[in-house]
Short mmCIF file of C-alpha atoms in Angstrom, two decimals:
data_model
loop_
_atom_site.label_atom_id
_atom_site.label_comp_id
_atom_site.label_asym_id
_atom_site.label_seq_id
_atom_site.Cartn_x
_atom_site.Cartn_y
_atom_site.Cartn_z
CA MET A 758 -3.12 19.14 -36.18
CA HIS A 759 -7.51 18.92 -36.10
CA ARG A 760 -8.66 18.87 -32.74
CA VAL A 761 -12.04 19.37 -30.88
CA HIS A 762 -12.40 21.09 -27.50
CA SER A 763 -14.66 19.42 -25.40
CA GLY A 764 -15.53 21.81 -23.67
CA ASP A 765 -17.02 23.31 -26.71
CA ALA A 766 -17.98 19.94 -27.97
CA VAL A 767 -20.47 19.07 -25.43
CA HIS A 768 -23.07 21.66 -26.36
CA SER A 769 -23.26 20.09 -30.16
CA LYS A 770 -26.71 19.02 -30.80
CA ARG A 771 -25.45 16.64 -34.09
CA HIS A 772 -26.54 12.94 -34.10
CA ILE A 773 -24.65 9.65 -35.70
CA ARG A 774 -24.65 6.01 -35.77
CA ALA A 775 -23.07 3.79 -33.78
CA GLY A 776 -22.84 -0.11 -33.66
CA SER A 777 -26.35 -0.20 -35.15
CA ASP A 778 -29.25 1.56 -36.92
CA LYS A 779 -30.48 3.36 -33.57
CA ILE A 780 -29.99 6.81 -33.81
CA LEU A 781 -28.19 8.06 -30.65
CA ASN A 782 -26.84 11.38 -29.16
CA GLU A 783 -23.47 11.98 -30.18
CA PHE A 784 -22.50 12.02 -27.09
CA LEU A 785 -22.93 8.93 -25.07
CA LEU A 786 -21.25 10.85 -21.95
CA GLU A 787 -21.45 14.59 -21.31
CA MET A 788 -19.55 16.32 -17.98
CA LYS A 789 -20.57 20.04 -17.80
CA ASP A 790 -18.46 22.42 -15.65
CA ILE A 791 -17.88 20.11 -13.06
CA LYS A 792 -16.51 21.80 -9.81
CA LYS A 793 -16.10 19.85 -6.72
CA SER A 794 -13.93 20.73 -3.65
CA PHE A 795 -12.36 18.60 -0.36
CA PHE A 796 -12.04 20.55 2.68
CA GLY A 797 -12.03 24.23 1.29
CA THR A 798 -9.27 22.67 -1.45
CA MET A 799 -11.03 22.96 -4.70
CA VAL A 800 -9.99 19.67 -6.63
CA LEU A 801 -12.11 20.06 -9.95
CA ARG A 802 -12.83 23.49 -11.54
CA GLY A 803 -14.97 23.87 -14.02
CA LEU A 804 -14.50 20.56 -15.80
CA SER A 805 -15.87 19.75 -19.18
CA PHE A 806 -15.91 16.52 -20.70
CA ALA A 807 -17.05 14.18 -23.33
CA VAL A 808 -17.21 10.97 -24.88
CA LYS A 809 -18.88 9.61 -27.78
CA PRO A 810 -20.81 6.10 -28.62
CA GLY A 811 -17.94 3.08 -29.54
CA GLU A 812 -14.82 5.53 -28.50
CA VAL A 813 -12.29 4.74 -26.74
CA HIS A 814 -11.28 7.91 -24.76
CA VAL A 815 -7.83 8.09 -22.99
CA LEU A 816 -7.74 10.68 -19.96
CA LEU A 817 -4.22 11.62 -19.33
CA GLY A 818 -2.80 13.37 -16.24
CA GLU A 819 -0.42 13.45 -13.13
CA ASN A 820 -1.63 11.88 -10.25
CA GLY A 821 -3.47 14.50 -8.33
CA ALA A 822 -4.71 16.32 -11.54
CA GLY A 823 -8.35 15.19 -10.85
CA LYS A 824 -8.84 12.21 -12.79
CA SER A 825 -9.73 9.90 -10.11
CA THR A 826 -11.86 12.63 -8.73
CA LEU A 827 -13.87 13.07 -11.93
CA MET A 828 -13.68 9.13 -12.05
CA LYS A 829 -15.29 8.96 -8.81
CA ILE A 830 -18.18 11.15 -9.14
CA LEU A 831 -19.17 9.69 -12.66
CA SER A 832 -19.40 6.32 -10.98
CA GLY A 833 -21.22 7.35 -7.57
CA VAL A 834 -18.44 7.47 -5.28
CA TYR A 835 -18.44 11.07 -4.92
CA SER A 836 -21.28 13.46 -4.89
CA LEU A 837 -20.00 16.97 -7.12
CA ASP A 838 -20.50 20.52 -6.09
CA SER A 839 -21.96 21.90 -8.90
CA GLY A 840 -22.41 21.12 -12.84
CA GLU A 841 -24.43 18.60 -15.04
CA ILE A 842 -24.11 15.18 -16.37
CA TYR A 843 -25.96 13.75 -18.88
CA ILE A 844 -25.94 10.26 -20.40
CA ASP A 845 -27.39 9.67 -24.14
CA GLY A 846 -28.68 13.19 -23.68
CA LYS A 847 -30.58 12.87 -20.77
CA LYS A 848 -29.44 15.14 -17.18
CA VAL A 849 -29.17 12.54 -14.20
CA THR A 850 -27.83 12.96 -10.96
CA ILE A 851 -25.87 9.87 -9.84
CA ARG A 852 -26.32 9.18 -6.06
CA GLU A 853 -24.58 5.88 -5.83
CA PRO A 854 -22.47 3.66 -7.24
CA MET A 855 -25.08 0.77 -7.91
CA HIS A 856 -27.31 3.83 -9.32
CA SER A 857 -23.97 4.21 -11.75
CA ILE A 858 -24.00 0.75 -12.82
CA GLU A 859 -27.72 1.18 -13.09
CA LEU A 860 -27.02 4.04 -15.48
CA GLY A 861 -24.94 1.61 -18.05
CA ILE A 862 -21.18 3.09 -15.90
CA GLY A 863 -18.79 0.22 -15.42
CA MET A 864 -15.69 1.25 -12.94
CA VAL A 865 -12.39 -0.98 -12.92
CA TYR A 866 -10.43 0.54 -10.08
CA GLN A 867 -6.51 0.10 -10.21
CA GLU A 868 -6.74 -0.99 -6.40
CA LEU A 869 -8.79 -4.10 -7.31
CA SER A 870 -11.99 -4.82 -5.34
CA LEU A 871 -11.97 -8.45 -5.75
CA VAL A 872 -13.11 -10.74 -2.87
CA PRO A 873 -9.90 -12.99 -2.56
CA GLU A 874 -11.36 -16.33 -1.01
CA LEU A 875 -13.97 -16.53 -3.65
CA ASN A 876 -13.41 -18.80 -6.51
CA VAL A 877 -13.40 -16.35 -9.94
CA ILE A 878 -17.52 -17.60 -11.16
CA GLU A 879 -18.22 -15.91 -7.42
CA ASN A 880 -16.51 -12.51 -8.10
CA ILE A 881 -18.00 -12.08 -11.33
CA TRP A 882 -21.36 -12.48 -9.99
CA LEU A 883 -20.75 -11.11 -6.77
CA GLY A 884 -24.18 -9.91 -5.70
CA ASN A 885 -25.96 -11.20 -8.85
CA LEU A 886 -25.56 -14.44 -9.17
CA PRO A 887 -28.54 -16.12 -11.74
CA LYS A 888 -31.56 -17.90 -10.14
CA ASN A 889 -33.34 -20.72 -11.33
CA LYS A 890 -37.16 -20.93 -11.34
CA ILE A 891 -37.55 -21.57 -7.53
CA GLY A 892 -34.72 -19.16 -6.30
CA LEU A 893 -31.57 -21.08 -6.16
CA VAL A 894 -28.72 -19.94 -7.51
CA ASP A 895 -28.29 -21.34 -11.21
CA TRP A 896 -24.25 -22.66 -11.10
CA LYS A 897 -24.47 -24.08 -14.50
CA THR A 898 -25.35 -20.75 -16.39
CA ALA A 899 -23.36 -19.06 -13.78
CA LYS A 900 -20.41 -21.05 -15.25
CA ARG A 901 -21.80 -20.82 -18.58
CA LYS A 902 -21.66 -17.28 -18.85
CA THR A 903 -18.73 -16.82 -16.99
CA ARG A 904 -16.74 -18.93 -19.73
CA GLU A 905 -18.40 -17.24 -22.58
CA ILE A 906 -17.25 -13.82 -20.88
CA PHE A 907 -13.39 -15.14 -20.74
CA LYS A 908 -14.00 -16.30 -24.33
CA LYS A 909 -14.05 -13.36 -25.22
CA PHE A 910 -10.44 -12.28 -23.85
CA ASP A 911 -8.94 -15.53 -25.08
CA LEU A 912 -7.43 -16.73 -21.81
CA PRO A 913 -7.91 -19.92 -20.73
CA ILE A 914 -8.82 -19.79 -17.20
CA GLU A 915 -9.59 -22.33 -13.96
CA ILE A 916 -12.64 -20.48 -13.22
CA GLU A 917 -13.71 -22.45 -10.27
CA LYS A 918 -10.53 -21.68 -8.36
CA LYS A 919 -9.88 -19.22 -5.57
CA VAL A 920 -9.05 -15.59 -7.01
CA SER A 921 -6.36 -15.59 -4.18
CA SER A 922 -4.29 -18.46 -6.51
CA PHE A 923 -3.91 -16.16 -9.22
CA ASP A 924 -1.37 -13.20 -9.54
CA LEU A 925 -2.09 -9.73 -9.92
CA GLY A 926 -2.22 -9.99 -13.40
CA ILE A 927 -4.86 -12.66 -13.97
CA ARG A 928 -6.69 -10.56 -10.84
CA GLN A 929 -6.69 -7.57 -13.22
CA LEU A 930 -8.47 -9.69 -16.27
CA VAL A 931 -11.56 -11.35 -13.53
CA GLU A 932 -11.69 -7.73 -12.70
CA ILE A 933 -12.44 -6.22 -15.70
CA ALA A 934 -14.34 -9.35 -16.71
CA ARG A 935 -16.63 -8.70 -13.92
CA VAL A 936 -17.46 -4.74 -15.16
CA THR A 937 -18.43 -6.65 -19.30
CA SER A 938 -20.65 -8.81 -17.42
CA GLN A 939 -23.03 -6.00 -15.82
CA ASN A 940 -23.88 -4.86 -19.49
CA ALA A 941 -22.22 -1.86 -18.65
CA LYS A 942 -22.20 0.90 -21.82
CA LEU A 943 -19.42 3.07 -20.63
CA ILE A 944 -16.32 1.13 -19.02
CA ILE A 945 -13.86 3.13 -17.22
CA LEU A 946 -10.33 1.71 -16.82
CA ASP A 947 -8.07 2.80 -14.40
CA GLU A 948 -4.51 1.65 -15.12
CA PRO A 949 -5.55 -1.71 -16.92
CA THR A 950 -2.00 -2.65 -18.12
CA SER A 951 0.15 -2.14 -14.98
CA SER A 952 0.24 -5.65 -13.90
CA LEU A 953 -0.30 -7.25 -17.28
CA THR A 954 2.61 -8.94 -19.43
CA LYS A 955 2.58 -8.28 -23.55
CA SER A 956 0.57 -10.91 -23.84
CA GLU A 957 -2.63 -10.45 -21.75
CA THR A 958 -2.15 -6.43 -23.11
CA GLU A 959 -2.93 -7.84 -26.40
CA LYS A 960 -5.39 -9.60 -25.29
CA LEU A 961 -7.28 -6.76 -23.07
CA PHE A 962 -6.32 -4.78 -26.26
CA HIS A 963 -8.42 -7.06 -28.15
CA THR A 964 -11.14 -7.13 -25.94
CA ILE A 965 -11.34 -3.38 -26.44
CA LYS A 966 -11.45 -2.75 -29.78
CA THR A 967 -13.83 -5.76 -29.94
CA LEU A 968 -16.49 -4.03 -27.43
CA ARG A 969 -15.31 -0.67 -29.04
CA ASN A 970 -17.01 -1.96 -32.19
CA GLN A 971 -20.15 -3.22 -30.52
CA GLY A 972 -20.79 0.39 -29.33
CA VAL A 973 -19.37 0.29 -26.15
CA SER A 974 -18.04 2.96 -24.59
CA PHE A 975 -14.29 3.35 -22.56
CA ILE A 976 -12.35 5.73 -20.60
CA TYR A 977 -8.87 4.62 -20.56
CA ILE A 978 -6.75 6.17 -17.82
CA THR A 979 -2.84 5.24 -18.15
CA HIS A 980 0.17 6.88 -17.50
CA ARG A 981 1.81 4.57 -20.28
CA LEU A 982 1.69 7.27 -22.90
CA GLU A 983 2.92 4.47 -25.98
CA GLU A 984 -0.67 3.27 -24.94
CA VAL A 985 -2.07 6.35 -26.12
CA ALA A 986 -1.96 5.74 -30.10
CA GLN A 987 -2.35 2.17 -29.48
CA ILE A 988 -6.08 1.50 -28.22
CA GLY A 989 -7.29 5.05 -28.03
CA ASP A 990 -9.25 7.11 -30.74
CA CYS A 991 -9.08 10.48 -28.79
CA ALA A 992 -7.65 11.84 -25.83
CA THR A 993 -7.68 14.60 -23.22
CA VAL A 994 -5.42 16.20 -20.57
CA ILE A 995 -6.30 17.13 -17.25
CA ARG A 996 -3.82 19.13 -14.87
CA ASP A 997 -5.07 20.71 -12.35
CA GLY A 998 -8.57 20.04 -12.13
CA GLN A 999 -9.29 21.55 -15.63
CA THR A 1000 -8.58 19.93 -19.38
CA ILE A 1001 -5.71 21.04 -20.92
CA GLY A 1002 -6.24 22.75 -24.50
CA LYS A 1003 -8.34 21.05 -26.63
CA THR A 1004 -9.30 16.98 -26.74
CA ILE A 1005 -6.98 15.54 -29.16
CA TYR A 1006 -8.72 13.17 -32.24
CA ASP A 1007 -5.74 13.21 -34.70
CA LEU A 1008 -3.06 11.02 -31.74
CA SER A 1009 -0.98 10.48 -34.97
CA SER A 1010 -0.17 14.14 -34.85
CA VAL A 1011 0.90 14.49 -31.61
CA SER A 1012 4.23 13.47 -29.72
CA ARG A 1013 5.22 11.98 -26.47
CA LYS A 1014 7.04 15.25 -25.41
CA ASP A 1015 4.20 17.84 -26.33
CA LEU A 1016 1.65 15.04 -24.10
CA ILE A 1017 4.06 15.18 -20.98
CA THR A 1018 4.95 18.93 -21.28
CA ALA A 1019 0.70 19.23 -21.46
CA MET A 1020 0.41 17.13 -18.26
CA VAL A 1021 3.59 18.42 -16.28
CA GLY A 1022 3.30 21.94 -17.15
CA ARG A 1023 7.00 21.77 -17.67
CA ASP A 1024 9.27 20.39 -19.93
CA LEU A 1025 10.97 16.69 -18.84
CA SER A 1026 14.30 16.78 -20.26
CA GLU A 1027 15.61 14.21 -19.03
CA GLN A 1028 13.18 11.32 -18.66
CA TYR A 1029 15.53 9.06 -16.31
CA PRO A 1030 18.18 10.92 -14.51
CA LYS A 1031 20.40 8.29 -12.96
CA GLU A 1032 23.66 8.73 -11.30
CA PRO A 1033 26.73 6.75 -11.57
CA ALA A 1034 27.14 3.98 -8.99
CA MET A 1035 29.67 4.09 -6.48
CA LYS A 1036 29.85 -0.35 -6.67
CA ASN A 1037 32.69 -0.96 -4.04
CA GLU A 1038 31.65 -3.45 -1.49
CA VAL A 1039 28.80 -5.69 -1.57
CA VAL A 1040 26.20 -4.98 1.23
CA TYR A 1041 23.63 -7.75 0.50
CA GLU A 1042 24.94 -11.10 -0.95
CA VAL A 1043 22.34 -14.18 -2.11
CA LYS A 1044 23.77 -17.48 -2.74
CA ASN A 1045 21.48 -20.53 -4.61
CA LEU A 1046 18.58 -18.71 -2.25
CA SER A 1047 15.16 -21.32 -3.30
CA ASP A 1048 11.69 -21.84 -2.01
CA LYS A 1049 11.32 -24.70 -3.90
CA ARG A 1050 7.81 -23.35 -5.53
CA ASN A 1051 8.41 -19.64 -6.74
CA PHE A 1052 12.13 -19.28 -7.37
CA SER A 1053 15.17 -21.71 -7.36
CA ASP A 1054 18.94 -21.31 -6.99
CA VAL A 1055 18.74 -17.51 -7.19
CA SER A 1056 21.97 -16.05 -6.44
CA PHE A 1057 23.33 -11.97 -6.88
CA ALA A 1058 25.45 -9.56 -5.30
CA LEU A 1059 24.04 -6.05 -4.48
CA HIS A 1060 26.83 -3.36 -3.91
CA ARG A 1061 26.60 0.00 -2.05
CA GLY A 1062 25.15 2.73 -4.08
CA GLU A 1063 23.86 -0.03 -6.64
CA VAL A 1064 20.47 0.28 -8.41
CA LEU A 1065 20.23 -3.73 -9.33
CA GLY A 1066 16.78 -4.25 -11.45
CA ILE A 1067 15.18 -7.44 -11.93
CA ALA A 1068 13.30 -7.85 -15.52
CA GLY A 1069 10.98 -11.08 -16.12
CA LEU A 1070 7.14 -12.08 -16.94
CA VAL A 1071 4.03 -12.36 -14.21
CA GLY A 1072 4.64 -15.41 -12.51
CA ALA A 1073 8.70 -15.37 -12.91
CA GLY A 1074 9.03 -15.16 -9.26
CA ARG A 1075 10.02 -11.90 -9.15
CA SER A 1076 7.78 -10.71 -6.09
CA GLU A 1077 7.98 -13.92 -4.26
CA LEU A 1078 11.95 -13.47 -4.00
CA LEU A 1079 11.61 -9.92 -2.81
CA GLU A 1080 8.95 -11.17 -0.24
CA ALA A 1081 11.70 -13.56 1.11
CA LEU A 1082 14.45 -11.62 1.05
CA PHE A 1083 12.02 -9.30 3.28
CA GLY A 1084 11.03 -12.23 5.70
CA SER A 1085 7.58 -12.61 4.61
CA ARG A 1086 7.91 -15.76 2.85
CA LYS A 1087 9.43 -19.00 3.82
CA VAL A 1088 12.62 -19.98 2.20
CA GLU A 1089 14.06 -23.46 1.54
CA ASN A 1090 17.79 -23.35 0.90
CA GLY A 1091 20.14 -20.93 0.09
CA GLU A 1092 22.32 -18.71 1.94
CA VAL A 1093 22.18 -14.35 2.64
CA TYR A 1094 25.38 -12.31 3.81
CA LEU A 1095 24.53 -8.85 4.94
CA TYR A 1096 27.58 -6.76 5.27
CA GLY A 1097 29.29 -9.42 4.69
CA LYS A 1098 28.21 -11.88 7.73
CA PRO A 1099 25.47 -14.42 7.19
CA PHE A 1100 22.01 -13.52 7.76
CA VAL A 1101 18.56 -15.47 8.35
CA VAL A 1102 15.71 -12.94 8.50
CA LYS A 1103 13.35 -14.55 10.87
CA ASN A 1104 10.17 -12.33 10.25
CA SER A 1105 9.53 -8.74 8.33
CA ARG A 1106 10.32 -6.71 11.73
CA HIS A 1107 13.69 -8.68 11.78
CA ALA A 1108 14.39 -7.30 8.40
CA ILE A 1109 13.23 -3.38 9.25
CA GLU A 1110 15.68 -3.76 12.17
CA ASN A 1111 18.12 -4.46 9.77
CA GLY A 1112 17.85 -1.59 7.48
CA ILE A 1113 16.48 -3.93 4.79
CA GLY A 1114 12.65 -2.44 3.36
CA LEU A 1115 9.68 -3.34 0.72
CA VAL A 1116 7.97 -1.24 -1.33
CA THR A 1117 5.07 -3.63 -2.36
CA LYS A 1118 3.52 -3.81 -5.46
CA ASP A 1119 0.13 -3.45 -4.27
CA ARG A 1120 -0.39 -0.37 -1.90
CA ALA A 1121 -3.18 -1.46 -0.15
CA ASP A 1122 -0.44 -4.44 1.19
CA GLY A 1123 2.04 -1.76 2.34
CA LEU A 1124 -0.03 1.26 3.37
CA LEU A 1125 -2.31 1.99 6.28
CA LEU A 1126 -4.82 3.45 3.97
CA HIS A 1127 -7.32 4.25 6.89
CA MET A 1128 -4.88 6.34 8.58
CA PRO A 1129 -3.30 9.57 7.91
CA ILE A 1130 -0.31 10.40 5.83
CA TYR A 1131 2.16 11.37 8.61
CA GLU A 1132 1.23 7.71 10.47
CA ASN A 1133 1.92 6.30 6.94
CA VAL A 1134 5.37 7.78 7.10
CA VAL A 1135 6.48 7.04 10.59
CA VAL A 1136 4.96 3.51 11.11
CA SER A 1137 8.00 1.54 10.41
CA THR A 1138 10.51 3.68 12.83
CA PHE A 1139 9.94 2.21 16.04
CA LYS A 1140 11.62 4.15 18.63
CA LYS A 1141 12.76 7.23 16.71
CA TYR A 1142 9.20 9.02 17.78
CA GLU A 1143 9.13 7.65 21.35
CA LYS A 1144 10.47 8.98 24.61
CA CYS A 1145 9.55 7.58 28.16
CA GLY A 1146 6.48 5.52 26.74
CA PHE A 1147 5.04 8.67 24.82
CA ARG A 1148 4.69 9.23 21.32
CA LEU A 1149 6.51 12.39 19.98
CA LYS A 1150 3.39 13.66 17.76
CA LYS A 1151 5.06 16.49 16.70
CA LYS A 1152 8.34 15.23 15.18
CA GLU A 1153 6.20 12.78 13.79
CA ILE A 1154 4.14 15.64 12.12
CA LYS A 1155 7.10 17.68 11.30
CA ASP A 1156 9.58 15.01 9.63
CA ALA A 1157 6.29 13.77 7.52
CA GLU A 1158 5.84 17.25 6.81
CA ALA A 1159 9.77 17.62 5.04
CA TYR A 1160 8.66 14.06 3.23
CA LYS A 1161 5.71 15.57 2.04
CA LYS A 1162 8.07 18.52 0.59
CA LEU A 1163 10.50 16.31 -0.77
CA LEU A 1164 8.48 13.98 -2.72
CA ASN A 1165 6.32 16.66 -3.72
CA ILE A 1166 3.14 14.62 -2.38
CA VAL A 1167 0.28 16.22 -3.23
CA SER A 1168 -2.57 16.98 -0.86
CA GLU A 1169 -4.37 18.79 1.94
CA SER A 1170 -1.83 18.11 4.64
CA VAL A 1171 0.00 15.29 5.90
CA MET A 1172 -3.11 14.61 8.59
CA GLN A 1173 -5.09 13.40 5.35
CA LYS A 1174 -6.04 9.67 5.33
CA VAL A 1175 -3.69 7.93 2.51
CA ARG A 1176 -7.15 5.99 1.17
CA ASN A 1177 -8.30 9.54 -0.04
CA LEU A 1178 -4.73 10.26 -2.24
CA SER A 1179 -4.37 9.35 -5.73
CA GLY A 1180 -2.56 6.08 -6.28
CA GLY A 1181 0.69 8.10 -7.46
CA ASN A 1182 0.72 10.27 -4.01
CA GLN A 1183 0.05 6.97 -2.21
CA GLN A 1184 3.22 5.47 -3.93
CA LYS A 1185 4.95 7.72 -2.85
CA VAL A 1186 4.15 7.74 0.77
CA ALA A 1187 5.22 4.14 0.51
CA VAL A 1188 8.69 5.55 -0.46
CA ALA A 1189 8.89 8.01 2.33
CA LYS A 1190 8.01 5.47 4.88
CA TRP A 1191 11.30 3.87 4.26
CA ASN A 1192 13.53 6.39 3.73
CA CYS A 1193 12.02 8.14 7.06
CA ASN A 1194 13.15 4.46 8.79
CA GLU A 1195 16.82 5.37 7.27
CA THR A 1196 16.30 2.24 5.45
CA LYS A 1197 19.79 1.11 3.40
CA ILE A 1198 18.47 -1.89 1.25
CA TYR A 1199 14.95 -0.80 -0.94
CA LEU A 1200 13.42 -3.89 -2.43
CA MET A 1201 11.31 -2.06 -4.66
CA ASP A 1202 8.65 -4.02 -6.48
CA ASP A 1203 7.50 -1.96 -9.46
CA PRO A 1204 7.88 1.39 -7.56
CA THR A 1205 6.25 3.23 -10.38
CA ARG A 1206 3.25 1.65 -11.14
CA GLY A 1207 0.28 3.59 -11.69
CA VAL A 1208 2.72 6.63 -11.19
CA ASP A 1209 2.59 9.10 -13.77
CA VAL A 1210 5.57 10.47 -15.60
CA GLY A 1211 6.38 13.94 -13.33
CA ALA A 1212 6.30 11.57 -10.15
CA LYS A 1213 7.83 9.30 -11.85
CA VAL A 1214 11.25 10.90 -12.12
CA GLU A 1215 10.76 12.19 -8.44
CA ILE A 1216 10.84 8.55 -7.53
CA TYR A 1217 13.94 8.14 -9.70
CA LYS A 1218 15.75 11.29 -7.90
CA LEU A 1219 14.77 9.60 -4.61
CA ILE A 1220 16.51 6.41 -5.90
CA ASN A 1221 19.37 8.28 -6.79
CA SER A 1222 19.66 9.78 -3.42
CA ILE A 1223 19.33 6.52 -1.92
CA THR A 1224 22.33 5.53 -3.57
CA ALA A 1225 24.37 8.43 -3.21
CA ASN A 1226 24.20 8.18 0.30
CA GLY A 1227 25.38 4.76 0.38
CA GLY A 1228 22.11 2.77 0.17
CA ALA A 1229 21.32 0.07 -2.37
CA VAL A 1230 18.25 -0.96 -4.08
CA LEU A 1231 16.90 -4.26 -5.61
CA MET A 1232 14.21 -3.29 -8.19
CA VAL A 1233 11.66 -5.19 -9.61
CA SER A 1234 9.67 -3.61 -12.68
CA SER A 1235 7.59 -4.53 -15.85
CA ASP A 1236 8.69 -1.26 -17.34
CA MET A 1237 12.03 -2.80 -19.96
CA PRO A 1238 13.04 1.37 -20.52
CA GLU A 1239 12.67 1.63 -16.42
CA LEU A 1240 14.75 -0.61 -15.87
CA LEU A 1241 17.70 0.20 -18.21
CA GLY A 1242 17.61 3.68 -17.82
CA ILE A 1243 17.77 3.82 -14.05
CA SER A 1244 19.52 0.34 -13.23
CA ASP A 1245 23.08 -0.24 -13.08
CA ASN A 1246 23.01 -4.07 -13.26
CA ILE A 1247 20.03 -5.79 -14.72
CA MET A 1248 18.82 -9.85 -13.21
CA VAL A 1249 16.65 -11.06 -16.08
CA MET A 1250 14.19 -14.45 -14.47
CA GLN A 1251 11.72 -16.73 -16.39
CA LYS A 1252 9.95 -19.45 -14.51
CA GLY A 1253 11.88 -18.79 -10.89
CA LYS A 1254 14.99 -19.04 -12.52
CA VAL A 1255 17.97 -16.20 -13.89
CA THR A 1256 18.81 -16.25 -17.06
CA ALA A 1257 20.84 -13.74 -17.31
CA TYR A 1258 22.58 -10.89 -15.67
CA VAL A 1259 24.20 -8.08 -17.47
CA SER A 1260 24.99 -4.74 -17.59
CA ALA A 1261 22.35 -2.26 -17.72
CA GLU A 1262 24.64 0.05 -20.13
CA GLU A 1263 25.63 -3.00 -22.80
CA SER A 1264 21.81 -4.73 -22.59
CA THR A 1265 18.42 -3.79 -24.89
CA GLN A 1266 15.02 -4.18 -24.58
CA GLU A 1267 14.88 -7.11 -27.08
CA PHE A 1268 17.74 -9.20 -25.24
CA LEU A 1269 16.05 -8.65 -21.55
CA LEU A 1270 12.28 -9.61 -23.29
CA GLU A 1271 14.43 -12.96 -25.30
CA LYS A 1272 15.87 -13.97 -21.67
CA ALA A 1273 12.16 -13.80 -19.96
CA VAL A 1274 10.32 -15.42 -22.36
CA GLY A 1275 12.67 -17.89 -22.62
CA SER A 1276 10.36 -20.94 -24.34
CA GLU A 1277 7.03 -19.16 -23.82
CA GLU A 1278 4.78 -16.95 -25.79
CA LEU A 1279 5.12 -13.51 -26.09
#
């Protein structure tokens, strides 16, 4: 296998041509011996990394490996402690995010930063709306340029609609479009396909390849290992703040197992650990449930100890169904039975008090990002940590420490603010919150979205412990292999309707996709 070490490569003085007749440095970006620590904890330990012009460089690693910290240094959010950064061979000191943009670096975060109440045009040109000769906003030019950007994506979209009216997949594409509008020559994509359908992913890949052929470079962060060879020109693995091995330029010669081992430092022999369901009494039953907009006539029975997966494309009504069951969305018709008794959920607090918890797709909706880990873990447990009107803070911290250890949440301590954790570790905190509340019925909306392979296995084991202790899980997932691997039964939804209800053991990816697509195009 032909490989080139990124740490050695950054010292090369050769030149190449990329996208034009202009002679360029071999590397558009060079990061040399980068070190960064937080409160005395070393996060990056002399990491070196380089990207060529017109290259899609895949960056792999577990949550907490240092990927996000490295990219935040590059995008101007964090300052480095020591090391050097070169853009086109010129040493730079990136002072702030705006300076990073001026240097031609664009960052698309996994947790989107759009303004929901503004329309697509306003979000694309936020802070940079084109002006006419007298200084007024030139809306005609803004609309034309916005349409040109989305034409590259081959995505028909109503650019004058509010972003809040679109689902998460479309919002992701709007975020990416905004970065391309800034004429970036290096675009950082953090889990860009985590909420996209197959057709949207194909359009995104087409756009990436088009821009790459024009000389634009990409740093592509993903936990979907099948995407490495699909979109990447090369890949670098980061573990514990350092690059592992050499940058891989021959992606066809490395196996999925090798990548996983390099990322986690151990062999994950069982990717989908699954305990057989007890499947005895029905604990939660839904009959002909409708909200007359997003889903209708949905019926299912969830048994004690069962994982019931929900498959479907973006817009199928899966997330809206979970929100309705949790009391955060109004239901028009239908019946719900909890432990055999009629149950009308009044609101989210009522659901929580009856042992129902929702792990949201968007972690910003389910967590208090500005608060420490321990407060997030205990926030849904109303009376357990209170005595005579006083909070039992020591008990809160002690229990949070136990969940931190159980889920292997990578952090300095439970006092660390959740917003400073990696995406995967934030998701672990979201799961710990309901586990602490002794929740029995878990509604999980893509619980492993943006979580690395090692952390996924830990979450699957947690799901097993939930079901082994008499709990039940209703889980939406966009990952077909995950649904087949961890579910007992799978319900497929398409345009708000249930189109199939099958045993996971007897199903296939092809069957689930066929039922999820229906008459729609893939």
